[in-house]
C-alpha positions as MATLAB code, in Angstrom:
seq = 'MRVLIARTTAQPCPATGTAPAAARRRDQAASREALRRVLVLLGLEPQVTGHTFPHRTVSLTHCPAGGCAAAVDDPVLPEVVGVGVDLETDRPLPRRAARYFCTADELAFVDALPPTDRSAQLLRLWTVKEALFKSDPENAHTALRRYQLAVPAAAGGVADRRGGTRRLAFVYASSRWGAEQLSVAVALAPRADRPAHRSQASPPVDVAARLAAAHPDAFERSWTGTPLAGLAGLVLDLPAAGPLRPSPRLQPLRTVAELTEFLDPQHRPS';
ca = [
      -9.094    8.873   -3.082;
      -6.241    8.587   -0.647;
      -4.321    5.614    0.883;
      -2.338    6.110    4.013;
       0.449    3.677    4.825;
       2.010    3.216    8.239;
       5.262    1.372    9.164;
       6.163   -0.061   12.576;
       9.353   -1.584   13.863;
       9.248   -5.211   14.996;
       9.794   -5.828   18.737;
      12.308   -8.498   19.909;
      10.796  -11.928   19.928;
       9.668  -13.241   23.366;
      11.762  -15.897   25.023;
       8.984  -18.365   25.172;
       7.934  -20.661   22.417;
       9.727  -21.760   19.288;
      11.650  -19.271   17.270;
       9.381  -19.454   14.189;
       6.226  -19.112   16.271;
       7.640  -16.273   18.236;
       8.686  -14.409   15.061;
       5.221  -14.992   13.583;
       3.580  -13.465   16.712;
       6.067  -10.531   16.580;
       5.243   -9.913   12.832;
       1.492  -10.095   13.436;
       1.675   -7.641   16.321;
       3.720   -5.201   14.302;
       1.369   -5.345   11.366;
      -1.744   -4.881   13.684;
      -0.103   -1.938   15.475;
       0.580   -0.328   12.054;
      -2.999   -0.852   11.049;
      -4.279    0.743   14.330;
      -2.140    3.763   13.721;
      -3.258    4.317   10.108;
      -6.966    3.852   10.930;
      -6.739    6.401   13.822;
      -4.974    8.896   11.621;
      -7.584    8.513    9.028;
     -10.402    8.972   11.617;
     -11.725    5.424   11.154;
     -12.632    2.821   13.827;
      -9.337    1.255   14.926;
     -10.570   -2.438   14.516;
      -7.316   -4.519   13.933;
      -8.538   -8.074   14.416;
     -11.190  -10.154   12.660;
     -10.397   -9.053    9.188;
     -10.357  -11.528    6.372;
      -8.199  -10.948    3.392;
      -8.358   -9.863    0.524;
     -10.028   -6.905    2.135;
     -11.786   -4.045    0.354;
     -10.139   -1.103    2.359;
      -7.225   -2.456    4.404;
      -4.117   -4.651    3.859;
      -1.209   -5.871    5.945;
       2.320   -7.003    5.237;
       5.461   -7.572    7.280;
       9.171   -8.129    6.791;
      11.916   -9.191    9.319;
      12.325   -5.509   10.377;
       8.604   -4.806   11.184;
       5.026   -4.415    9.953;
       3.134   -2.242    7.548;
      -0.455   -1.516    6.892;
      -2.468    0.430    4.312;
      -5.960    1.773    4.476;
      -8.231    3.664    2.036;
      -9.401    6.958    3.632;
     -13.083    6.610    2.459;
     -14.493    3.197    3.416;
     -17.693    3.886    1.311;
     -16.017    4.564   -2.002;
     -18.159    2.226   -4.315;
     -15.356    1.941   -6.938;
     -12.752    0.369   -4.541;
     -13.090   -3.406   -4.347;
      -9.685   -4.087   -2.794;
      -6.392   -2.756   -1.423;
      -3.006   -4.471   -1.159;
       0.379   -3.526    0.238;
       3.704   -5.278    0.164;
       7.043   -4.479    1.912;
      10.229   -6.324    1.254;
      13.752   -5.903    2.721;
      16.569   -5.647    0.083;
      17.839   -8.921   -0.969;
      19.242  -10.576   -4.207;
      16.496  -11.867   -6.479;
      17.799  -14.156   -9.089;
      16.612  -13.904  -12.750;
      15.449  -17.394  -12.789;
      12.730  -16.528  -10.170;
      11.174  -13.960  -12.498;
       9.316  -16.502  -14.516;
       7.015  -17.109  -11.624;
       5.765  -13.538  -11.425;
       6.703  -11.645  -14.645;
       4.948  -11.543  -17.981;
       6.891  -11.753  -21.348;
       7.053   -7.873  -21.562;
       8.245   -7.459  -18.049;
      10.992  -10.079  -18.556;
      12.036   -8.245  -21.684;
      12.278   -5.001  -19.641;
      14.441   -6.693  -16.982;
      16.656   -8.314  -19.529;
      17.325   -5.080  -21.310;
      18.694   -3.546  -18.067;
      22.384   -3.395  -17.026;
      23.157   -6.614  -15.083;
      23.722   -4.529  -11.857;
      20.164   -3.148  -11.968;
      18.286   -6.239  -12.532;
      17.998   -7.546   -9.009;
      16.661   -4.290   -7.667;
      14.045   -4.022  -10.499;
      12.960   -7.685  -10.001;
      12.412   -6.906   -6.247;
      10.289   -3.883   -7.214;
       8.219   -5.901   -9.661;
       7.801   -8.675   -7.115;
       6.361   -6.241   -4.467;
       4.113   -4.672   -7.127;
       2.712   -8.090   -8.106;
       2.259   -9.072   -4.363;
       0.325   -5.779   -3.808;
      -1.847   -6.433   -6.974;
      -2.460   -9.988   -5.793;
      -3.527   -8.814   -2.303;
      -5.907   -6.227   -3.740;
      -7.723   -8.694   -5.986;
     -10.857  -10.065   -4.434;
     -10.544  -13.059   -6.787;
      -6.947  -13.819   -6.042;
      -7.723  -17.391   -4.980;
      -8.108  -18.195   -8.565;
      -5.054  -16.474  -10.125;
      -1.167  -16.283  -10.020;
       1.203  -13.440   -9.847;
       2.223  -13.630  -13.447;
      -1.376  -13.081  -14.575;
      -1.077   -9.363  -13.484;
       0.365   -7.346  -16.293;
       1.861   -3.830  -15.852;
       1.077   -1.405  -18.672;
       4.591    0.095  -18.343;
       6.901   -2.296  -16.503;
       9.445    0.557  -15.891;
       6.901    2.931  -14.317;
       7.005    3.500  -10.514;
       3.241    3.912  -10.653;
       0.518    3.282  -13.124;
      -2.167    0.786  -14.201;
      -2.240   -2.908  -14.528;
      -4.543   -5.677  -15.890;
      -5.327   -9.185  -14.856;
      -5.725  -12.049  -17.219;
      -8.546  -14.445  -16.420;
     -11.002  -14.358  -13.584;
     -14.804  -14.060  -13.676;
     -14.889  -10.359  -12.995;
     -13.037   -7.703  -14.994;
     -11.291   -5.161  -12.636;
      -9.024   -2.233  -13.215;
      -5.899   -1.925  -10.960;
      -3.585    0.974  -10.075;
      -0.423    0.727   -8.264;
       2.575    2.771   -6.947;
       5.947    1.614   -5.695;
       8.864    3.347   -3.897;
      11.943    2.775   -1.895;
      11.422    3.160    1.850;
      14.795    3.130    3.497;
      16.393   -0.220    2.879;
      13.106   -1.680    1.723;
      10.780   -1.677   -1.245;
       7.251   -0.685   -0.694;
       4.368   -1.147   -3.140;
       0.550   -0.520   -2.815;
      -2.222   -1.380   -5.250;
      -5.912   -0.686   -5.474;
      -8.455   -2.756   -7.335;
     -11.399   -0.845   -8.899;
     -14.712   -1.839  -10.409;
     -15.129   -1.136  -14.058;
     -16.364    2.456  -14.660;
     -19.748    1.197  -15.990;
     -20.272   -0.645  -12.773;
     -19.457    2.296  -10.440;
     -22.307    3.932   -8.692;
     -22.173    7.688   -8.399;
     -20.313    8.879   -5.445;
     -20.144   12.425   -4.263;
     -17.596   13.358   -1.460;
     -19.145   15.192    1.384;
     -17.586   18.342    2.767;
     -15.940   17.510    6.088;
     -14.903   19.690    8.996;
     -11.254   20.483    9.547;
      -9.159   17.537   10.742;
      -7.647   17.800   14.210;
      -4.395   16.167   13.194;
      -2.792   16.829   16.622;
      -5.494   14.866   18.309;
      -5.253   11.993   15.859;
      -1.411   11.840   16.234;
      -1.827   11.765   20.079;
      -4.243    8.798   19.680;
      -2.112    7.045   17.211;
       1.068    7.618   19.143;
       0.129    8.082   22.783;
       3.719    7.738   24.082;
       5.365    9.928   21.418;
       3.213   13.031   21.020;
       2.436   15.298   23.799;
       1.923   18.221   21.384;
       2.135   18.488   17.721;
       3.838   21.210   15.788;
       3.586   21.585   12.038;
       7.382   20.991   11.640;
       7.513   17.828   13.922;
       9.211   15.095   11.913;
       7.172   11.942   11.231;
       8.601    8.458   10.770;
       6.996    5.483    9.147;
       4.187    7.219    7.139;
       3.571    7.475    3.558;
       0.606    8.571    1.438;
      -0.838    7.829   -1.878;
      -3.373    9.975   -3.763;
      -5.236    8.352   -6.606;
      -6.924   10.690   -9.183;
     -10.012    8.894  -10.456;
     -11.542   11.082  -13.171;
     -14.913   10.234  -14.612;
     -13.284    9.018  -17.906;
      -9.881    8.553  -19.355;
      -6.624    7.345  -17.816;
      -5.391    8.340  -14.349;
      -4.001   11.836  -14.269;
      -1.311   11.969  -13.031;
       0.168    8.619  -12.491;
      -0.140    7.319   -8.889;
       2.918    7.715   -6.718;
       3.860    7.156   -3.065;
       4.883   10.236   -1.151;
       6.660    9.937    2.172;
       5.021   12.256    4.818;
       7.974   13.893    6.585;
       6.234   16.391    8.889;
       2.980   17.089   10.640;
       2.311   19.850    8.179;
       2.467   17.337    5.277;
       0.290   14.921    7.024;
      -2.224   17.667    7.758;
      -2.366   18.638    4.084;
      -2.633   14.940    3.004;
      -5.501   14.305    5.476;
      -7.400   17.572    4.662;
      -6.196   19.432    1.693;
      -8.626   22.410    2.530;
      -7.118   22.819    5.906;
      -3.719   24.449    5.488;
      -1.486   24.519    8.594;
      -0.496   28.031    9.852;
];
């Protein structure tokens, strides 16, 4: 299973309307454009309005610098019940705020760090918890601190949720993205509840056509070395039994060649 993430830059606020309302419209537009791009690149219908959240296969977030969207590549995967993404611009996060989203084990991890590292790790944990919360179809009945990371120091791994009427498994990954912290999470049905799913062989992906559709003003022709901006991928290994192997991680996609391999591992660019 793959999750593709797109990042867009916020446009200047329109002059009309109040400043908060204008910023809200700007943020919503940036997130929707990110979602359109990621859906087009995955070969899915670019429907960007009318979604209700939590959503099973897409998620949105924004920060003052722009918007971000994540989408699962296969919308019929039966084990996926939710996806969440969070993007936060660097900012100091005080230790006293941690009690609202960290468990006792996570607080112990933070307190054992050198003081100069604590704020950055708290921001990472905050984005992870936000992504987990957004991925949870039962998040109306829970709080951030109810999500517990198996290994608080890990950049990617598994998490659990205390409470709720349905037991779910969660996987997450987190990474720096420029001056921001990015995290994505996927909620999965328990293994016993997952129907059998067999991936169908698909024809080679025309990445050049998808790039042209996603970025009509930026791409006239795609070369394998063309640099990309604002894209990251996440590949989740879901074996039939046992823990995830390897741990999930976010991987920035830097060139068209890397995007081609991400979208279609069997189609190697020449």
